[in-house]
Every structure is written in structure tokens, then in C-alpha cells.
Amino acid sequence: MKLANWVFLLATLGVAGAGFYLYLAFPFLEVPTPWGPWPLYYLLPGAYALGVLVGGVYALALWLWGVGERRALLREVRRLQGEINALKRERIEEIPKIPDREEV
């Protein structure tokens, strides 16, 4: 996890540095959009932030799916434990007592 955090930090710093470089070196570069021309130094960090946002929503969705699966599996385990306990109550088996051993 530490490696993933470092990679994320370095990628974020790289994008921020590239955006700052575009701001200093080429402030006149613009990209035409339906809302008017936008400077290129806004679009690179903006696209990166949008990607991080979409990735975060995807991770949140996966986490919520995992929580639901865990609940379903725990519900199934509780149901099976109830069945096992019911079967144990129906069939009480006596444990043979060995004379030379202590009872635990």
C-alpha cells in the first residue's frame, strides 16, 4: 500500500508540475470548447482530477458491493449454524467416558 501511495503522490506531483510548466512556458495555448476557449494548463490537471474522481467512485462502488456480499455470506453462515445447532439438539450423542482420563 505504501508503494501505491508513493506512486499516486508522484503522479499527482508530475501532473501538477506539468500544468505549472504549461502555465509558465505556454500560457497562450488554448483548446476550443463549446463554452469558449480554455487554457491548456487547466485541462491537464482537470482531466487528472476527473480521473481520480471516477476512480474514487469506482472504488466506493466496489467497497459497497463487498459489504453487501459480506452481509449475505454472514447471513448464510448464521443460517447454517442454526441448522447445525438444531441437528445437535435432535441427535445428542453420548461421548464415551474413558476411565483413566479426566473429564475436560
JSON list of C-alpha atoms in Angstrom, two decimals, residues 4-99:
[
{"chain": "A", "resi": 4, "resn": "ALA", "atom": "CA", "xyz": [0.65, 2.71, -4.26]},
{"chain": "A", "resi": 5, "resn": "ASN", "atom": "CA", "xyz": [0.58, 5.87, -2.13]},
{"chain": "A", "resi": 6, "resn": "TRP", "atom": "CA", "xyz": [4.01, 6.91, -3.35]},
{"chain": "A", "resi": 7, "resn": "VAL", "atom": "CA", "xyz": [3.08, 6.26, -6.98]},
{"chain": "A", "resi": 8, "resn": "PHE", "atom": "CA", "xyz": [-0.11, 8.30, -6.52]},
{"chain": "A", "resi": 9, "resn": "LEU", "atom": "CA", "xyz": [1.87, 11.13, -4.90]},
{"chain": "A", "resi": 10, "resn": "LEU", "atom": "CA", "xyz": [4.48, 11.17, -7.66]},
{"chain": "A", "resi": 11, "resn": "ALA", "atom": "CA", "xyz": [1.85, 11.06, -10.42]},
{"chain": "A", "resi": 12, "resn": "THR", "atom": "CA", "xyz": [-0.05, 13.91, -8.78]},
{"chain": "A", "resi": 13, "resn": "LEU", "atom": "CA", "xyz": [3.09, 15.99, -8.41]},
{"chain": "A", "resi": 14, "resn": "GLY", "atom": "CA", "xyz": [4.03, 15.22, -12.02]},
{"chain": "A", "resi": 15, "resn": "VAL", "atom": "CA", "xyz": [0.66, 16.38, -13.32]},
{"chain": "A", "resi": 16, "resn": "ALA", "atom": "CA", "xyz": [0.77, 19.50, -11.15]},
{"chain": "A", "resi": 17, "resn": "GLY", "atom": "CA", "xyz": [4.31, 20.20, -12.35]},
{"chain": "A", "resi": 18, "resn": "ALA", "atom": "CA", "xyz": [3.32, 19.70, -16.00]},
{"chain": "A", "resi": 19, "resn": "GLY", "atom": "CA", "xyz": [0.36, 22.04, -15.52]},
{"chain": "A", "resi": 20, "resn": "PHE", "atom": "CA", "xyz": [2.60, 24.66, -13.91]},
{"chain": "A", "resi": 21, "resn": "TYR", "atom": "CA", "xyz": [5.15, 24.26, -16.71]},
{"chain": "A", "resi": 22, "resn": "LEU", "atom": "CA", "xyz": [2.42, 24.77, -19.32]},
{"chain": "A", "resi": 23, "resn": "TYR", "atom": "CA", "xyz": [1.28, 27.84, -17.41]},
{"chain": "A", "resi": 24, "resn": "LEU", "atom": "CA", "xyz": [4.79, 29.34, -17.41]},
{"chain": "A", "resi": 25, "resn": "ALA", "atom": "CA", "xyz": [6.04, 28.25, -20.85]},
{"chain": "A", "resi": 26, "resn": "PHE", "atom": "CA", "xyz": [2.89, 28.24, -23.00]},
{"chain": "A", "resi": 27, "resn": "PRO", "atom": "CA", "xyz": [0.18, 30.37, -21.40]},
{"chain": "A", "resi": 28, "resn": "PHE", "atom": "CA", "xyz": [-1.21, 31.21, -24.85]},
{"chain": "A", "resi": 29, "resn": "LEU", "atom": "CA", "xyz": [-2.16, 27.60, -25.75]},
{"chain": "A", "resi": 30, "resn": "GLU", "atom": "CA", "xyz": [-5.91, 27.20, -25.69]},
{"chain": "A", "resi": 31, "resn": "VAL", "atom": "CA", "xyz": [-8.27, 24.38, -26.50]},
{"chain": "A", "resi": 32, "resn": "PRO", "atom": "CA", "xyz": [-11.58, 25.25, -28.14]},
{"chain": "A", "resi": 33, "resn": "THR", "atom": "CA", "xyz": [-14.61, 24.01, -26.20]},
{"chain": "A", "resi": 34, "resn": "PRO", "atom": "CA", "xyz": [-18.34, 24.65, -26.53]},
{"chain": "A", "resi": 35, "resn": "TRP", "atom": "CA", "xyz": [-18.01, 27.04, -23.57]},
{"chain": "A", "resi": 36, "resn": "GLY", "atom": "CA", "xyz": [-15.26, 29.08, -25.18]},
{"chain": "A", "resi": 37, "resn": "PRO", "atom": "CA", "xyz": [-11.50, 28.57, -25.35]},
{"chain": "A", "resi": 38, "resn": "TRP", "atom": "CA", "xyz": [-9.90, 27.05, -22.23]},
{"chain": "A", "resi": 39, "resn": "PRO", "atom": "CA", "xyz": [-6.21, 27.28, -21.41]},
{"chain": "A", "resi": 40, "resn": "LEU", "atom": "CA", "xyz": [-4.35, 24.01, -21.77]},
{"chain": "A", "resi": 41, "resn": "TYR", "atom": "CA", "xyz": [-2.81, 24.36, -18.32]},
{"chain": "A", "resi": 42, "resn": "TYR", "atom": "CA", "xyz": [-6.33, 23.99, -16.83]},
{"chain": "A", "resi": 43, "resn": "LEU", "atom": "CA", "xyz": [-7.26, 20.92, -18.84]},
{"chain": "A", "resi": 44, "resn": "LEU", "atom": "CA", "xyz": [-4.37, 18.64, -17.89]},
{"chain": "A", "resi": 45, "resn": "PRO", "atom": "CA", "xyz": [-4.88, 18.87, -14.10]},
{"chain": "A", "resi": 46, "resn": "GLY", "atom": "CA", "xyz": [-8.65, 18.95, -14.65]},
{"chain": "A", "resi": 47, "resn": "ALA", "atom": "CA", "xyz": [-8.58, 15.70, -16.62]},
{"chain": "A", "resi": 48, "resn": "TYR", "atom": "CA", "xyz": [-6.38, 14.13, -13.94]},
{"chain": "A", "resi": 49, "resn": "ALA", "atom": "CA", "xyz": [-8.74, 15.26, -11.18]},
{"chain": "A", "resi": 50, "resn": "LEU", "atom": "CA", "xyz": [-11.71, 13.88, -13.12]},
{"chain": "A", "resi": 51, "resn": "GLY", "atom": "CA", "xyz": [-9.91, 10.55, -13.47]},
{"chain": "A", "resi": 52, "resn": "VAL", "atom": "CA", "xyz": [-9.18, 10.46, -9.74]},
{"chain": "A", "resi": 53, "resn": "LEU", "atom": "CA", "xyz": [-12.83, 11.27, -9.01]},
{"chain": "A", "resi": 54, "resn": "VAL", "atom": "CA", "xyz": [-14.10, 8.49, -11.29]},
{"chain": "A", "resi": 55, "resn": "GLY", "atom": "CA", "xyz": [-11.61, 6.06, -9.78]},
{"chain": "A", "resi": 56, "resn": "GLY", "atom": "CA", "xyz": [-12.78, 7.01, -6.30]},
{"chain": "A", "resi": 57, "resn": "VAL", "atom": "CA", "xyz": [-16.41, 6.45, -7.22]},
{"chain": "A", "resi": 58, "resn": "TYR", "atom": "CA", "xyz": [-15.47, 3.08, -8.72]},
{"chain": "A", "resi": 59, "resn": "ALA", "atom": "CA", "xyz": [-13.57, 2.11, -5.55]},
{"chain": "A", "resi": 60, "resn": "LEU", "atom": "CA", "xyz": [-16.53, 3.20, -3.42]},
{"chain": "A", "resi": 61, "resn": "ALA", "atom": "CA", "xyz": [-18.90, 1.11, -5.53]},
{"chain": "A", "resi": 62, "resn": "LEU", "atom": "CA", "xyz": [-16.62, -1.93, -5.20]},
{"chain": "A", "resi": 63, "resn": "TRP", "atom": "CA", "xyz": [-16.42, -1.43, -1.44]},
{"chain": "A", "resi": 64, "resn": "LEU", "atom": "CA", "xyz": [-20.21, -1.18, -1.13]},
{"chain": "A", "resi": 65, "resn": "TRP", "atom": "CA", "xyz": [-20.60, -4.34, -3.23]},
{"chain": "A", "resi": 66, "resn": "GLY", "atom": "CA", "xyz": [-18.12, -6.12, -0.94]},
{"chain": "A", "resi": 67, "resn": "VAL", "atom": "CA", "xyz": [-20.04, -5.00, 2.15]},
{"chain": "A", "resi": 68, "resn": "GLY", "atom": "CA", "xyz": [-23.24, -6.42, 0.66]},
{"chain": "A", "resi": 69, "resn": "GLU", "atom": "CA", "xyz": [-21.55, -9.71, -0.21]},
{"chain": "A", "resi": 70, "resn": "ARG", "atom": "CA", "xyz": [-20.12, -9.96, 3.30]},
{"chain": "A", "resi": 71, "resn": "ARG", "atom": "CA", "xyz": [-23.56, -9.42, 4.83]},
{"chain": "A", "resi": 72, "resn": "ALA", "atom": "CA", "xyz": [-25.06, -12.09, 2.59]},
{"chain": "A", "resi": 73, "resn": "LEU", "atom": "CA", "xyz": [-22.31, -14.57, 3.46]},
{"chain": "A", "resi": 74, "resn": "LEU", "atom": "CA", "xyz": [-22.61, -13.86, 7.20]},
{"chain": "A", "resi": 75, "resn": "ARG", "atom": "CA", "xyz": [-26.38, -14.35, 6.95]},
{"chain": "A", "resi": 76, "resn": "GLU", "atom": "CA", "xyz": [-25.78, -17.72, 5.24]},
{"chain": "A", "resi": 77, "resn": "VAL", "atom": "CA", "xyz": [-23.25, -18.74, 7.90]},
{"chain": "A", "resi": 78, "resn": "ARG", "atom": "CA", "xyz": [-25.71, -17.87, 10.68]},
{"chain": "A", "resi": 79, "resn": "ARG", "atom": "CA", "xyz": [-28.43, -19.86, 8.93]},
{"chain": "A", "resi": 80, "resn": "LEU", "atom": "CA", "xyz": [-26.14, -22.89, 8.60]},
{"chain": "A", "resi": 81, "resn": "GLN", "atom": "CA", "xyz": [-25.05, -22.59, 12.23]},
{"chain": "A", "resi": 82, "resn": "GLY", "atom": "CA", "xyz": [-28.70, -22.58, 13.26]},
{"chain": "A", "resi": 83, "resn": "GLU", "atom": "CA", "xyz": [-29.29, -25.74, 11.24]},
{"chain": "A", "resi": 84, "resn": "ILE", "atom": "CA", "xyz": [-26.27, -27.40, 12.82]},
{"chain": "A", "resi": 85, "resn": "ASN", "atom": "CA", "xyz": [-27.42, -26.46, 16.33]},
{"chain": "A", "resi": 86, "resn": "ALA", "atom": "CA", "xyz": [-30.90, -27.82, 15.57]},
{"chain": "A", "resi": 87, "resn": "LEU", "atom": "CA", "xyz": [-29.39, -31.11, 14.38]},
{"chain": "A", "resi": 88, "resn": "LYS", "atom": "CA", "xyz": [-27.22, -31.29, 17.50]},
{"chain": "A", "resi": 89, "resn": "ARG", "atom": "CA", "xyz": [-30.30, -30.87, 19.71]},
{"chain": "A", "resi": 90, "resn": "GLU", "atom": "CA", "xyz": [-32.10, -33.63, 17.83]},
{"chain": "A", "resi": 91, "resn": "ARG", "atom": "CA", "xyz": [-29.28, -36.14, 17.98]},
{"chain": "A", "resi": 92, "resn": "ILE", "atom": "CA", "xyz": [-27.50, -35.97, 21.28]},
{"chain": "A", "resi": 93, "resn": "GLU", "atom": "CA", "xyz": [-24.59, -38.35, 21.11]},
{"chain": "A", "resi": 94, "resn": "GLU", "atom": "CA", "xyz": [-23.01, -39.55, 24.26]},
{"chain": "A", "resi": 95, "resn": "ILE", "atom": "CA", "xyz": [-19.30, -39.27, 24.44]},
{"chain": "A", "resi": 96, "resn": "PRO", "atom": "CA", "xyz": [-17.77, -42.47, 25.74]},
{"chain": "A", "resi": 97, "resn": "LYS", "atom": "CA", "xyz": [-16.01, -41.95, 29.04]},
{"chain": "A", "resi": 98, "resn": "ILE", "atom": "CA", "xyz": [-12.51, -43.32, 29.24]},
{"chain": "A", "resi": 99, "resn": "PRO", "atom": "CA", "xyz": [-11.88, -44.47, 32.81]}
]
